[in-house]
Structures are given as C-alpha cells and as structure tokens.
Short mmCIF file of C-alpha atoms and ligand atoms in Angstrom, two decimals:
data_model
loop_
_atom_site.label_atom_id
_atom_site.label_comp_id
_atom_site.label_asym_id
_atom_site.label_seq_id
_atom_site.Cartn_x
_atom_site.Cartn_y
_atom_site.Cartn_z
CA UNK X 433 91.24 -2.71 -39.99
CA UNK X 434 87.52 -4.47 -40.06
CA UNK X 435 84.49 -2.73 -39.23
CA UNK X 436 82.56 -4.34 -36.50
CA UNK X 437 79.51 -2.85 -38.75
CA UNK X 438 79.09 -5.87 -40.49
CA UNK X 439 78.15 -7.78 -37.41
CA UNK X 440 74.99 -5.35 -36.63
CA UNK X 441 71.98 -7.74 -37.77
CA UNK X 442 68.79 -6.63 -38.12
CA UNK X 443 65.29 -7.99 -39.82
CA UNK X 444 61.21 -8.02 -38.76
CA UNK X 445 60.71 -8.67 -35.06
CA UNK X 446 57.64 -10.00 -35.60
CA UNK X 447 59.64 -13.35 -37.20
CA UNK X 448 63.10 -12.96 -35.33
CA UNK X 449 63.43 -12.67 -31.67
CA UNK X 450 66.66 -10.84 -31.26
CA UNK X 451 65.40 -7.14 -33.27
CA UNK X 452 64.94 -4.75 -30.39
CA UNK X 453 62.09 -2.83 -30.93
CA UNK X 454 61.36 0.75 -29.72
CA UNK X 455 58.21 2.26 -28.25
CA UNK X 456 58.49 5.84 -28.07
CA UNK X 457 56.31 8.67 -29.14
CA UNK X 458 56.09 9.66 -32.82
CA UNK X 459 56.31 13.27 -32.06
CA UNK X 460 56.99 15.27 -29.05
CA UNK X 461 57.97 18.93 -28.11
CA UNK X 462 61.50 20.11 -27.40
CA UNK X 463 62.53 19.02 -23.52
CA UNK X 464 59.21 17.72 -22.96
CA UNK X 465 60.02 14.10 -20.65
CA UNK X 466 59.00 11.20 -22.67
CA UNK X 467 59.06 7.51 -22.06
CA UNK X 468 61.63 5.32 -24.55
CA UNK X 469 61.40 1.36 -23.80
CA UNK X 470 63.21 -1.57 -25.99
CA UNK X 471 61.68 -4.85 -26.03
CA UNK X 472 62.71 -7.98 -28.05
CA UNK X 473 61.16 -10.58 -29.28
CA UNK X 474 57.64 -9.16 -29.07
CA UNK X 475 56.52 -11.74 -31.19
CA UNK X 476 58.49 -14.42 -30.51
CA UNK X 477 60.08 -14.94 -27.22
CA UNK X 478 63.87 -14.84 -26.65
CA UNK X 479 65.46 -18.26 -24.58
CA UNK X 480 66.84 -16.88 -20.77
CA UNK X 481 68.91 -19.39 -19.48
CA UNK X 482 72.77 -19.24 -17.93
CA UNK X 483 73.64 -20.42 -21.68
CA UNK X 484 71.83 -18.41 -23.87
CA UNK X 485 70.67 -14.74 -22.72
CA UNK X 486 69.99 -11.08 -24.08
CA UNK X 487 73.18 -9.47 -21.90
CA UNK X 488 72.53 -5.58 -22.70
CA UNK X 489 70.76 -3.07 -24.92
CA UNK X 490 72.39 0.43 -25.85
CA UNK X 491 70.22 3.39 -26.94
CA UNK X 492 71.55 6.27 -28.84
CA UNK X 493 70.01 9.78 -30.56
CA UNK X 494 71.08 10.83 -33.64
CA UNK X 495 69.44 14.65 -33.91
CA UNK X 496 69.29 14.98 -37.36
CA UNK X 497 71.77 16.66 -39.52
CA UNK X 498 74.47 16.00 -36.58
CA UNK X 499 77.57 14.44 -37.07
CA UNK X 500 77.82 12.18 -34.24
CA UNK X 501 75.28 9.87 -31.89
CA UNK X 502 74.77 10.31 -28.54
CA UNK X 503 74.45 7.50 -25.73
CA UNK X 504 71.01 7.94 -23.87
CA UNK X 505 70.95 5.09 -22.12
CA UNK X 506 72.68 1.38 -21.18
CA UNK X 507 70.29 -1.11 -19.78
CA UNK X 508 72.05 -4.86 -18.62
CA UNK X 509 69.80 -8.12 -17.50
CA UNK X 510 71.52 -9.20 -14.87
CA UNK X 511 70.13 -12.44 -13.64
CA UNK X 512 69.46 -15.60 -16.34
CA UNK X 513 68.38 -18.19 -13.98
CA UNK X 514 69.80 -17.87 -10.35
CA UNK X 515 67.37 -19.31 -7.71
CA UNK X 516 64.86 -19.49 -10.38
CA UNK X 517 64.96 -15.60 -10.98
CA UNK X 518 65.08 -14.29 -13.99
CA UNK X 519 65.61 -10.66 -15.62
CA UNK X 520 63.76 -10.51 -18.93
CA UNK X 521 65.21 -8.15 -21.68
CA UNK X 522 62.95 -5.25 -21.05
CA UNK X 523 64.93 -1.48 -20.22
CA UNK X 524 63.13 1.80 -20.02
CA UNK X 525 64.26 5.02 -19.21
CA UNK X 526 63.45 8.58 -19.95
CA UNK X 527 64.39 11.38 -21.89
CA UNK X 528 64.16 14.83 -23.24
CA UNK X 529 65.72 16.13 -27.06
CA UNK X 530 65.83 19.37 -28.38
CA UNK X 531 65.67 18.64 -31.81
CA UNK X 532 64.22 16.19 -34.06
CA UNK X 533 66.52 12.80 -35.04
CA UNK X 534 66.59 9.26 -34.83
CA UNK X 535 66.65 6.87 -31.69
CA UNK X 536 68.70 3.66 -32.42
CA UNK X 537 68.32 0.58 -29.73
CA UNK X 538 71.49 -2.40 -29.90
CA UNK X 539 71.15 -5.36 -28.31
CA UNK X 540 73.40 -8.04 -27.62
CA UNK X 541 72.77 -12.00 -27.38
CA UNK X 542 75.90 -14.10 -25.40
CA UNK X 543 75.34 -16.56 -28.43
CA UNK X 544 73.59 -14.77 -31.34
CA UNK X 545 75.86 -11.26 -31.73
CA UNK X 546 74.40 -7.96 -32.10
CA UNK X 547 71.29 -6.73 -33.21
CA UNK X 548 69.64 -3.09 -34.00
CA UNK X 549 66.90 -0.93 -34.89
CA UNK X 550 65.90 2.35 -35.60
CA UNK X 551 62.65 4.82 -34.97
CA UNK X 552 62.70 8.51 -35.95
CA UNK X 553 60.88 10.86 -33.97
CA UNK X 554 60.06 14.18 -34.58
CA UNK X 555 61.11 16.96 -31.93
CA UNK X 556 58.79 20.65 -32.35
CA UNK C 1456 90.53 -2.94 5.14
CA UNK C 1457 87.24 -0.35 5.07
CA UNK C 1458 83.90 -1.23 4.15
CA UNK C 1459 82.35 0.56 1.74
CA UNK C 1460 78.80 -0.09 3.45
CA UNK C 1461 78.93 3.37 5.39
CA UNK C 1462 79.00 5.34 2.36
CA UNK C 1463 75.95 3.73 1.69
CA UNK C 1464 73.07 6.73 2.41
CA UNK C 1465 69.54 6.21 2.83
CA UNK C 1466 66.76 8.89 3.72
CA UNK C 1467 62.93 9.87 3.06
CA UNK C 1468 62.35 10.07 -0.44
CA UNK C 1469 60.34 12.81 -0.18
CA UNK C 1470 62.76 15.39 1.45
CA UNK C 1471 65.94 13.76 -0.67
CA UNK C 1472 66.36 14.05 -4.50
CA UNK C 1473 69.01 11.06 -4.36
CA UNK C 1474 67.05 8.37 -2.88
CA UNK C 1475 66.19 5.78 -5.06
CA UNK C 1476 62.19 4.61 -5.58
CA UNK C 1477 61.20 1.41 -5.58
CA UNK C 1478 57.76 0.81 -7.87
CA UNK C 1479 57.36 -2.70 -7.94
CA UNK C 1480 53.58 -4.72 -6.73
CA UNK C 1481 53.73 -5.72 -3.30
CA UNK C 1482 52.58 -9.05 -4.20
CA UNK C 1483 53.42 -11.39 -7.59
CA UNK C 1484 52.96 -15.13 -8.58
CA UNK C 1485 55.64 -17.22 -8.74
CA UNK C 1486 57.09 -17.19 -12.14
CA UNK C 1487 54.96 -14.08 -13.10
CA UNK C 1488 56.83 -11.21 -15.10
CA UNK C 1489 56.27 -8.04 -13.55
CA UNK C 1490 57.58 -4.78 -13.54
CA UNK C 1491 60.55 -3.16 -11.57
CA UNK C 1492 60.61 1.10 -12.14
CA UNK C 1493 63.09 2.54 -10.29
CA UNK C 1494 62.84 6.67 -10.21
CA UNK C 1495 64.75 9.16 -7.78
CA UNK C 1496 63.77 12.60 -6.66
CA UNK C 1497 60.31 12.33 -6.92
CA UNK C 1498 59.39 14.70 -4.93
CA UNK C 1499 62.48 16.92 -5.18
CA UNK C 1500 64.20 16.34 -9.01
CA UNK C 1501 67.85 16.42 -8.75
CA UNK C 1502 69.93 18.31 -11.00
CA UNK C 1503 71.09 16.97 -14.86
CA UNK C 1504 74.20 18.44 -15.91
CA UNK C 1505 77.58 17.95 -16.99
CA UNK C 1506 78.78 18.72 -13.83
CA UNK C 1507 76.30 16.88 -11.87
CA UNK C 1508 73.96 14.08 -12.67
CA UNK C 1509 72.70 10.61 -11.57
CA UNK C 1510 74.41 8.05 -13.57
CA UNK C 1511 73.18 4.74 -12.67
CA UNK C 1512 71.26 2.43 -10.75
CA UNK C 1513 71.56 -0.82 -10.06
CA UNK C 1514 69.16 -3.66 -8.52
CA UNK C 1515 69.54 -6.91 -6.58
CA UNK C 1516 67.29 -9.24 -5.49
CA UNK C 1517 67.28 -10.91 -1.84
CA UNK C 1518 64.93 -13.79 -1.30
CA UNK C 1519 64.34 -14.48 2.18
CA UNK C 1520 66.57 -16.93 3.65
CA UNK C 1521 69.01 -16.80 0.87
CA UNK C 1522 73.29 -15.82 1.98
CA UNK C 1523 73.54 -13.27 -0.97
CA UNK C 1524 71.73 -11.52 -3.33
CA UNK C 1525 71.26 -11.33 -7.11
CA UNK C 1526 72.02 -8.44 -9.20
CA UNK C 1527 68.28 -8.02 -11.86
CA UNK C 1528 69.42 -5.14 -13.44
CA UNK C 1529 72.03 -1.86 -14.27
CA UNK C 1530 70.78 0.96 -15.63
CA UNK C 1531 73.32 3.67 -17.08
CA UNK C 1532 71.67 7.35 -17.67
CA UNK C 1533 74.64 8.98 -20.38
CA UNK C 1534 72.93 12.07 -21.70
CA UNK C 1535 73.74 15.28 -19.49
CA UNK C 1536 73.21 17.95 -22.06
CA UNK C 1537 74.89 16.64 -24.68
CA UNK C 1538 74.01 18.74 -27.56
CA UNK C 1539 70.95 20.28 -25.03
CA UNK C 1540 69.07 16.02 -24.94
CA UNK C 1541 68.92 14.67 -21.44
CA UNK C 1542 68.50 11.26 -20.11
CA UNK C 1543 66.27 11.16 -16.56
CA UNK C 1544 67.21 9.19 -13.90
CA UNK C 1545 64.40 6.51 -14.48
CA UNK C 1546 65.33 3.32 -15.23
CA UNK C 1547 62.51 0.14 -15.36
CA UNK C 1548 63.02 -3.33 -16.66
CA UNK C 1549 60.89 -6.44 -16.29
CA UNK C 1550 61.33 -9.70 -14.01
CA UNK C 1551 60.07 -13.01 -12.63
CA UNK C 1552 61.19 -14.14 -9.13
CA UNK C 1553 60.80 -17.41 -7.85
CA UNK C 1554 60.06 -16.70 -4.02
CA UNK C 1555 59.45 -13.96 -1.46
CA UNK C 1556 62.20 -11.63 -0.33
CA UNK C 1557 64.41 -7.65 -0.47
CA UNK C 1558 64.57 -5.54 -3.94
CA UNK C 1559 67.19 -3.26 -3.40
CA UNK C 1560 68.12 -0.45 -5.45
CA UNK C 1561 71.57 1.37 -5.58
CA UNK C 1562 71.92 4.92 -7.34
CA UNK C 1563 74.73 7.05 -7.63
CA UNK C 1564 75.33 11.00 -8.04
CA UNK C 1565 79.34 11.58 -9.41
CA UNK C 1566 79.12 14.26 -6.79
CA UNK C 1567 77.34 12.57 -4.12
CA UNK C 1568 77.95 8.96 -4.04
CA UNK C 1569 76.06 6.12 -3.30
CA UNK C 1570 72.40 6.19 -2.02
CA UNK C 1571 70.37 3.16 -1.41
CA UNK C 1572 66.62 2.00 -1.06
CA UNK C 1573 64.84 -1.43 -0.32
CA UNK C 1574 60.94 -2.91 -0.93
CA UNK C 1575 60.03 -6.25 -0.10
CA UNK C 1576 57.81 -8.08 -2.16
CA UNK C 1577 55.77 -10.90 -1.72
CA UNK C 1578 56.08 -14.24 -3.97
CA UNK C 1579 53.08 -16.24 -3.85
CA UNK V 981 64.46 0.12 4.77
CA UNK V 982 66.70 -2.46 4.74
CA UNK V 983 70.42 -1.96 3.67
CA UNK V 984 72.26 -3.52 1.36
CA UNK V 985 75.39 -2.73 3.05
CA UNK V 986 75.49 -6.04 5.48
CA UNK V 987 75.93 -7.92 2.08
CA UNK V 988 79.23 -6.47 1.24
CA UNK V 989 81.62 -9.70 2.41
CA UNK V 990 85.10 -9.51 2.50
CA UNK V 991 88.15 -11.96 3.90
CA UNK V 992 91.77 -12.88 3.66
CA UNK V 993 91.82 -12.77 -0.71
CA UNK V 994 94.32 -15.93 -0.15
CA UNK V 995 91.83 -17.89 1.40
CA UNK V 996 88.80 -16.87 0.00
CA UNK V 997 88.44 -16.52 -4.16
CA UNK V 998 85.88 -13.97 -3.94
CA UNK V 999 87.65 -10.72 -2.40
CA UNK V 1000 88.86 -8.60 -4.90
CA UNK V 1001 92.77 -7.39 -4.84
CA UNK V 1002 93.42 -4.18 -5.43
CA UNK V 1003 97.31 -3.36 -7.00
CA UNK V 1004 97.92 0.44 -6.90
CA UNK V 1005 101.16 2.42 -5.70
CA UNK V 1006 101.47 3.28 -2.09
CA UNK V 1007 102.08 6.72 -3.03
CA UNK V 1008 101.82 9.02 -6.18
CA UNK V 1009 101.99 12.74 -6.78
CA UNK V 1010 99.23 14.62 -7.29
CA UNK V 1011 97.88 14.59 -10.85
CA UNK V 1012 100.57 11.45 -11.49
CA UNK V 1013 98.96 9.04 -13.67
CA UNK V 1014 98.95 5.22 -11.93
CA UNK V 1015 97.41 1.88 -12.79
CA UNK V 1016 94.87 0.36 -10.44
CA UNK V 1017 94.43 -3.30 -11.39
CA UNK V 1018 91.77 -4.80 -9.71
CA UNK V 1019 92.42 -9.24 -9.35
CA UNK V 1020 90.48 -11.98 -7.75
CA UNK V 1021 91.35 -15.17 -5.92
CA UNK V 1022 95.04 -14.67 -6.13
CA UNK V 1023 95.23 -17.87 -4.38
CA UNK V 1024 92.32 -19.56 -5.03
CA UNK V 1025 90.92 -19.26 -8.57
CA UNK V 1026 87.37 -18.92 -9.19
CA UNK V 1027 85.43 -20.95 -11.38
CA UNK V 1028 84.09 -19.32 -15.08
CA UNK V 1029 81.55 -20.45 -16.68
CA UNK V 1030 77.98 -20.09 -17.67
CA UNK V 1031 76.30 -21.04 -14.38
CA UNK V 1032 78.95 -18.87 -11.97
CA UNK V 1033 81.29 -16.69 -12.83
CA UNK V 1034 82.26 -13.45 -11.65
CA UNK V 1035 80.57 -10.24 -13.52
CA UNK V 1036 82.12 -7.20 -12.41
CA UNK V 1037 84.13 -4.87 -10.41
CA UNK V 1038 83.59 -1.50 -9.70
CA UNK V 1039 86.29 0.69 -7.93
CA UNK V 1040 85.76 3.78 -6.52
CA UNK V 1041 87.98 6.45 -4.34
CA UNK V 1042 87.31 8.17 -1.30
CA UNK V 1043 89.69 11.21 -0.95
CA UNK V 1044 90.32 11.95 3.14
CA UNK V 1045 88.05 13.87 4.34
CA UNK V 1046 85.82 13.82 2.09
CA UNK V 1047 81.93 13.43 2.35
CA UNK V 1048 81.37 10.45 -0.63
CA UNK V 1049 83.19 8.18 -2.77
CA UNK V 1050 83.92 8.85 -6.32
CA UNK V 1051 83.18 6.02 -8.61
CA UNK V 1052 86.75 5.77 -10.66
CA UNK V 1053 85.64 2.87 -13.08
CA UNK V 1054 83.39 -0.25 -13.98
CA UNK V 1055 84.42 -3.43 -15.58
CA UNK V 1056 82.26 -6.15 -16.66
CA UNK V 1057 83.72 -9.64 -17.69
CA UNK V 1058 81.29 -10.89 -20.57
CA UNK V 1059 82.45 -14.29 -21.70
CA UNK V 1060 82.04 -17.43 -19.67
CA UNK V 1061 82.18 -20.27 -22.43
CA UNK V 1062 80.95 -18.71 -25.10
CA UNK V 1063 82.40 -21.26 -28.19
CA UNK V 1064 85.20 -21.75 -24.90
CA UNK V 1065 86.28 -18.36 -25.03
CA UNK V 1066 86.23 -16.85 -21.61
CA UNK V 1067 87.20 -13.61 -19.75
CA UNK V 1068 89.03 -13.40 -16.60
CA UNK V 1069 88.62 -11.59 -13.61
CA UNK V 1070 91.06 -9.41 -14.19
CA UNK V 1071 90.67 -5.19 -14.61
CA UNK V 1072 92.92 -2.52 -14.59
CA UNK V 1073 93.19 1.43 -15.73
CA UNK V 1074 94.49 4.39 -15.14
CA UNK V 1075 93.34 7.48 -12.61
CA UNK V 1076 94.88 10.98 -11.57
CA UNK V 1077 94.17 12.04 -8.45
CA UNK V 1078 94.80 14.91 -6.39
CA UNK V 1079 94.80 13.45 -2.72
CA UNK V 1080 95.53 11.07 -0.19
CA UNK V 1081 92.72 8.87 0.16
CA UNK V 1082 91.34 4.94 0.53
CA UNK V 1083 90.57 3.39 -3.05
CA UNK V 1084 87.62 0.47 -2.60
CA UNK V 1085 86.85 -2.17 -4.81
CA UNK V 1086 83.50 -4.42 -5.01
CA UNK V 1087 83.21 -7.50 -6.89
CA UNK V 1088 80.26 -9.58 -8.27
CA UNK V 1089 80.04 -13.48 -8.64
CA UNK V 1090 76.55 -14.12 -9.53
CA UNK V 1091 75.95 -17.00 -7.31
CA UNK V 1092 78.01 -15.56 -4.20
CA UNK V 1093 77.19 -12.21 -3.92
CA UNK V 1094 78.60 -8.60 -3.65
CA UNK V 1095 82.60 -8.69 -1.63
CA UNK V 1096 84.52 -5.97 -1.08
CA UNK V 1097 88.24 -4.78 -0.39
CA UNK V 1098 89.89 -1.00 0.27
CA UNK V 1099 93.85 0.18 0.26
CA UNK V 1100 94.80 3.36 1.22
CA UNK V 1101 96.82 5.46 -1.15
CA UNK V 1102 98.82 8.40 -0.40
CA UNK V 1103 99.28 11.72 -2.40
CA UNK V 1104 101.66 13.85 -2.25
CA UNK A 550 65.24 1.07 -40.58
CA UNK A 551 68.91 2.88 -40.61
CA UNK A 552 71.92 0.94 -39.62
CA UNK A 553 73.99 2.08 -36.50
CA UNK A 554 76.67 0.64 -38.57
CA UNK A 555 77.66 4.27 -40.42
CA UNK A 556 78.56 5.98 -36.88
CA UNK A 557 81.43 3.63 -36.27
CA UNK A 558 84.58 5.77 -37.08
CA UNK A 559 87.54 4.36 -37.82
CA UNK A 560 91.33 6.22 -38.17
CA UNK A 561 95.04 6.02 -37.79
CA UNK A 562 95.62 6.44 -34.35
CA UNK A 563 98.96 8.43 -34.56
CA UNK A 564 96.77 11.39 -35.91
CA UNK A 565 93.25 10.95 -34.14
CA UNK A 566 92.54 10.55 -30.91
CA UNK A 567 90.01 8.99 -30.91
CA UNK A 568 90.42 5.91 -32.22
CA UNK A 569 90.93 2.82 -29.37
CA UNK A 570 94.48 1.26 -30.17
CA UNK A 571 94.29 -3.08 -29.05
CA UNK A 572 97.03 -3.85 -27.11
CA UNK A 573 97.31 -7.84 -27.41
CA UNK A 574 99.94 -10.75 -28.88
CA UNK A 575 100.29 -11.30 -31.90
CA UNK A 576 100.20 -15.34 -31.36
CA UNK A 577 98.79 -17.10 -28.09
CA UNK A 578 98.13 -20.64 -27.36
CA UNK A 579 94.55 -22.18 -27.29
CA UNK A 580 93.17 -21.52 -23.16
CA UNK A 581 96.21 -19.16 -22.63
CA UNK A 582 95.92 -16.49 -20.42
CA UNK A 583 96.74 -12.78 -21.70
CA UNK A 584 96.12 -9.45 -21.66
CA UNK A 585 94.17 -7.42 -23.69
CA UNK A 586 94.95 -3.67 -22.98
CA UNK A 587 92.75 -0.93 -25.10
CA UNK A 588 94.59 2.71 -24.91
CA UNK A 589 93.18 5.82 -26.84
CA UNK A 590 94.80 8.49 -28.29
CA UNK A 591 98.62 6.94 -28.17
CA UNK A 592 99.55 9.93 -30.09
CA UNK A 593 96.93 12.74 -29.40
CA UNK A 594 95.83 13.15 -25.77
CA UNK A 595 92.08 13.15 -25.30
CA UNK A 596 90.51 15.67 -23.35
CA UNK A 597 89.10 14.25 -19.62
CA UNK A 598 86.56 17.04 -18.51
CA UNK A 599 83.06 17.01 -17.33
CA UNK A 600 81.93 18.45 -20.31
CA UNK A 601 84.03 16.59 -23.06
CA UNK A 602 85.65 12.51 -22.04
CA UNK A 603 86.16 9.08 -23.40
CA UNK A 604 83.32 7.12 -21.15
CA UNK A 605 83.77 3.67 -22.35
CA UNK A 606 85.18 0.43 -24.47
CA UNK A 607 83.43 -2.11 -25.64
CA UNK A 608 86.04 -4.93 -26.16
CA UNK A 609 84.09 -8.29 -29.21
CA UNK A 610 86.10 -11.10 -30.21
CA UNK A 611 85.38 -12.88 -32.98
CA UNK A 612 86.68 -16.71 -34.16
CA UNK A 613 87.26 -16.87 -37.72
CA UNK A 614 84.15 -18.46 -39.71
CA UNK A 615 82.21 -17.85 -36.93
CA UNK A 616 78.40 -16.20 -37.82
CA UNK A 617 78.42 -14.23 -34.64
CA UNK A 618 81.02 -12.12 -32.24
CA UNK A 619 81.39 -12.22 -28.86
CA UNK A 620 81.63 -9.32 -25.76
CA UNK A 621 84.82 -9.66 -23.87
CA UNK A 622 84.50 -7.05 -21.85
CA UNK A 623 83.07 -3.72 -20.83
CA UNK A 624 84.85 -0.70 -19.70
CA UNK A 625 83.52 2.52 -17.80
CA UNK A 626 85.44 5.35 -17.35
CA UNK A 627 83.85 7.26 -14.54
CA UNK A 628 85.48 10.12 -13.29
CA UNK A 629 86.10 13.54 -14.96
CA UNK A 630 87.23 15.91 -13.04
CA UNK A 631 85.10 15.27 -8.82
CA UNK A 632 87.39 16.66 -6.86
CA UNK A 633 90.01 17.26 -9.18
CA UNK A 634 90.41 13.22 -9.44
CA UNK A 635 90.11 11.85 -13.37
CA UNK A 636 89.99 8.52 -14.85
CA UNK A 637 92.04 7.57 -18.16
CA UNK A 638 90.90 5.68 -20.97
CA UNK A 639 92.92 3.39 -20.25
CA UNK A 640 91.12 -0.48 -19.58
CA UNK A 641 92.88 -4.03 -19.58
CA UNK A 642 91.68 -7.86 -18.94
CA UNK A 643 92.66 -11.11 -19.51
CA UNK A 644 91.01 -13.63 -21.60
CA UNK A 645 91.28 -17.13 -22.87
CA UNK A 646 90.73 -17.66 -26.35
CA UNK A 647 89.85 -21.24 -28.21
CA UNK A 648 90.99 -20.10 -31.96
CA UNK A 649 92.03 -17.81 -33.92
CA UNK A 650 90.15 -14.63 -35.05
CA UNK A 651 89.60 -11.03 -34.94
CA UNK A 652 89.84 -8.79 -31.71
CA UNK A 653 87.08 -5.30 -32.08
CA UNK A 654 87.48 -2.88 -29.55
CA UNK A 655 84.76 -0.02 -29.52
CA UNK A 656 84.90 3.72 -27.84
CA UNK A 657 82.79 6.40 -27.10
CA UNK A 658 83.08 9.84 -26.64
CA UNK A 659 80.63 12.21 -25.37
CA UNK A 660 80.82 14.34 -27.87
CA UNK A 661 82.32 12.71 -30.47
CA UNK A 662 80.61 9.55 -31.19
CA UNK A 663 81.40 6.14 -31.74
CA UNK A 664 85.22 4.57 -33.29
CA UNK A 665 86.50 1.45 -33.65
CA UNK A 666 89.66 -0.76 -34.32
CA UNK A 667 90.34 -3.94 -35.05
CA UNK A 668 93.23 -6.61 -34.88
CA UNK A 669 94.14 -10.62 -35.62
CA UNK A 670 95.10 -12.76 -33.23
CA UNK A 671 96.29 -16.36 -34.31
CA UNK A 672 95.98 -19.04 -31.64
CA UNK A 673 97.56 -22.23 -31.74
FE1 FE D 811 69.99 -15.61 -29.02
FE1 FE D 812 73.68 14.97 -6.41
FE1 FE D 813 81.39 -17.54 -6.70
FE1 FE D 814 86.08 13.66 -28.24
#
C-alpha cells in the first residue's frame, strides 16, 4: 500500500497559486455561527479554462485532541468556460464548533494534484 | 418514464425553511466576478441533525435564449452534529457571466426532497 | 420564480446519448441488497473530453406513496483527458430498500444540459 | 501549517472496516475500458445509520513518474436510513487509462475519519 499523503502539496500562497487559503475568525465562542471561506491564489491568479481548472475544495475540523477529522463542507466549480461563464474557485459556507481545533481546506487542480492548508482557531 | 420535475417544490421564502435564497446583484458587467450566496430558511431556520438536515445545493446558470443551462456550483453541508460542530446550510462562491439570463438554485432536505428557487440577473 | 424543472430532457436513450439508463432488478425483497448502475448513450456514445463531457449522475428513489424523493447516491466523472486518462459515464452501487417505488436518474453534460430517466421497481 | 496527510488511515481490510478495498485488473490495455469497483469493509460490515455511515470515495489515479495524480471519480453515498431505504458503500465506474501507475481510492466516515488504499495497475 502507498499513501496518497505524499501527493498533498502545500507552500506560501502569496508565490503559488494552487495553496487554498482560509479566512475564518481567530477565535470564536462555542456554537456561535461563523463565516469559513477558501480562496486560492490570492496573490497570484489560478488559469480557468476547460483544460486547466481548480475542480473542488474539501474543508475539514480537527477539534483538538480528537482522533479523527470531520468533513464541514465540499464546495465544486462547476463551469470553466461554457458560453463565456466562468465559476472562480471561491466556496463559503458556515459553521458552528464546540471546541477549539484546526480547520484544514484541500483543493484540487485537473492538472496540478492536490493542495492544502491549515488555520487553528480557538473555540471558548 | 416519470419526470422528476414535479418533485421539484417552490414556495415563499419567508413562510418555508427549505426554500433556497438567491443573493446575487441584480445587475453585473460582463466579465465582472461577483458574488453568488445562496442561504435557506431565512426567515424560518430549518432543523440540523443527524436525522434531518439540508445537505446540498446546487446552482445553474440560464442565459436568456440559451437550450440548457450551466451548472456554477455544488455545495455539500457534511457536519450534522458530529462530535456537537455543525455546518449551516449557506453555501456562496464567486462568478463571471458573460450575458443576461436565470440563476437557479436547487437544495435538498434527506427528509424532504428537492426545493428550488430562481433570480434573474442582468449582464450588461 | 422560474423552475428549473422544464430543463429536465429526456428521450429514447438509443437515439439520444444524453438520457441516462438506469439497470436495477424489476423486483427485490425488502431490505435485499441490489445494484443500480446508472449508463449513458447505450447506443450512441457521448463524446469525453475537456470541452464536453458528461459530469454527473445523481439517482434518487421515490417510494409509492410517498411525499419526496430520497436522494440514493451522486457520482461525478472527473477525468476528461487529463495526460489521456479519462472516466466514463458509467456509475453503479448498491441500495436496500423497503418498498415498491420509481427510482429516477438525472444526468449532466456540461454543454447539453440536465436529462432525466425513471424505472419502477417493485418490493416485496 | 499541519499536513492533512496524518488523518489518512490505512489497514488490512479483512480486520477493519474501514478501509476502501480497489476492485480493478491487474493488467489492461492502453484506452481500454474497465471497471473500477471500490467496496468497504469486505470482511467487517460497516454500520449504515443516520448517526454513524460511510458517505463517500474519492477514487486518484496516478501514472508512474508523473509529479501530480489525477480524480477519477467521486462517490456519494446518500441515504441512511429515510424511510427505512439505505445506500451501500458500494461505487463502480469505468475508465480509460494511457499507462501504467497507481490506483488511490479514499473513504470517509462520519465518525471515523479519513482511510485509504492503494493498488498497481500495469497497462500495455
Ligand atoms: Fe493548476
Ligand atoms: Fe426538512
Ligand atoms: Fe453533450
Ligand atoms: Fe465508522
């Protein structure tokens, strides 16, 4: 057996377009509703053509000292040039912990493979 | 064969918690990224649980005159209490449309199906 | 409001490569675990690649009698040249289910729109 | 920045059941069409219940000396228990492949996190 680990890339998104990066709160209080959104390529813009797209982003929570992740959220871009539309790789959603942890956002590039990041936040 | 179309249930927003919102401007450029929030129950919440939950959306794109329409985005909402975390029914990406026409959104309950909304939106 | 439903095409699946094909028993017992395999253009096969391809099916179930449909399961088909690997149209899984009903299946080809096709199952 | 990369879980799938088991040939030809099939728990049922259930496979492919894999497919498993009616984790496709290389298949579990397998596939 291989992990598929090896294939989760990651680096600065202010130099490499494919990092998803996540803007949530620092802190927030247990089941208060809170705002998580994933960009990419904040600094640099990501290509969206029918060739060469960012397909999906994953979020999961990790509450800290747990054993296992949990899946908050799936988020696909649907549309990479039909009639001139376009879906760029922006997903929101919202959410509410009850302890604090770490959010994790994956994203996926048709040509460039996986990509992730990380942001702790602190649940009170 | 059936069509699935009849399951397809609309209603006032403000009296039904599974009618998907549409928060989009009523008016873009051509070209111009804007954003697409979709939301449900906004005047009514409807109930997150393991039993009983909203679990995606979806959105398409008609532009006037076109034969079919374009799926912009999916949104899946995974967290139902889950070690007591919660995702919310709100889902929001970005886009950039190339003329007038229909967003339509498409959520479902696992308990009570399909429900459907629609905003037109101007492309200047 | 506008709905989405008059966009749901179907047709004869030997004519048309765009109407999904659902294989499933006629009849199962209750609780009997089946395979639904969900096909496309049996006849006619549709084109793959980056600029049209078809993206997913959905199937869901509508037990008789029933208010709403049950969403069963979601496929998406991800690879559409990719280093000339590609994915087919092709899903299948397995379901339990504890009545007589009509299972429905949608499809997705991102330049023809949202088609549709049903087949009754009985349960005894 | 954590890696997502120490959740993936990995296991003989005679004794957990958790871990997805790749159905596939050991040898195709280059632009053959076959059949991937991803099971879980061969040995060791799952559990399917609203509160505890397998919701999805991610199915990557990726050529040998390639820098990047590649998303075959996407499976949801939707139904837990409406009506009495379940879905297994049970999700097939067909692909074509262009060389030979690795085959990743992904699940999650609600409650249980993220595992993975992995298995060679030599094309001619
Ligand atoms: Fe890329
Ligand atoms: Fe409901
Ligand atoms: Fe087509
Ligand atoms: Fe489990």
């Amino acid at each position: 057996m291989q992990s598929f680990g090896k294939f989760l890339q990651s680096g600065d998104w202010k130099g490499e377009k494919h990092v998803p990066v996540i803007h949530a709160p620092e802190k927030v209080s247990a089941g208060e509703e809170f705002e998580i959104k994933i960009t990419i390529g904040d600094a640099v813009r990501h290509p969206n053509s029918f060739e060469h797209y960012i397909a999906w982003f994953k979020v999961f929570f990790h509450p800290e000292g747990a054993k296992f992740p949990i899946e908050i959220a799936n988020f696909n871009f649907t549309t990479h040039g039909e009639g001139d539309n376009f879906t760029d790789p922006v997903g929101a959603t919202s959410a509410k912990l009850s302890k604090s942890g770490t959010i994790y956002a994956i994203s996926y590039c048709n040509i460039h493979g996986v990509w992730e990041n990380s942001k702790e936040i602190v649940v009170e």
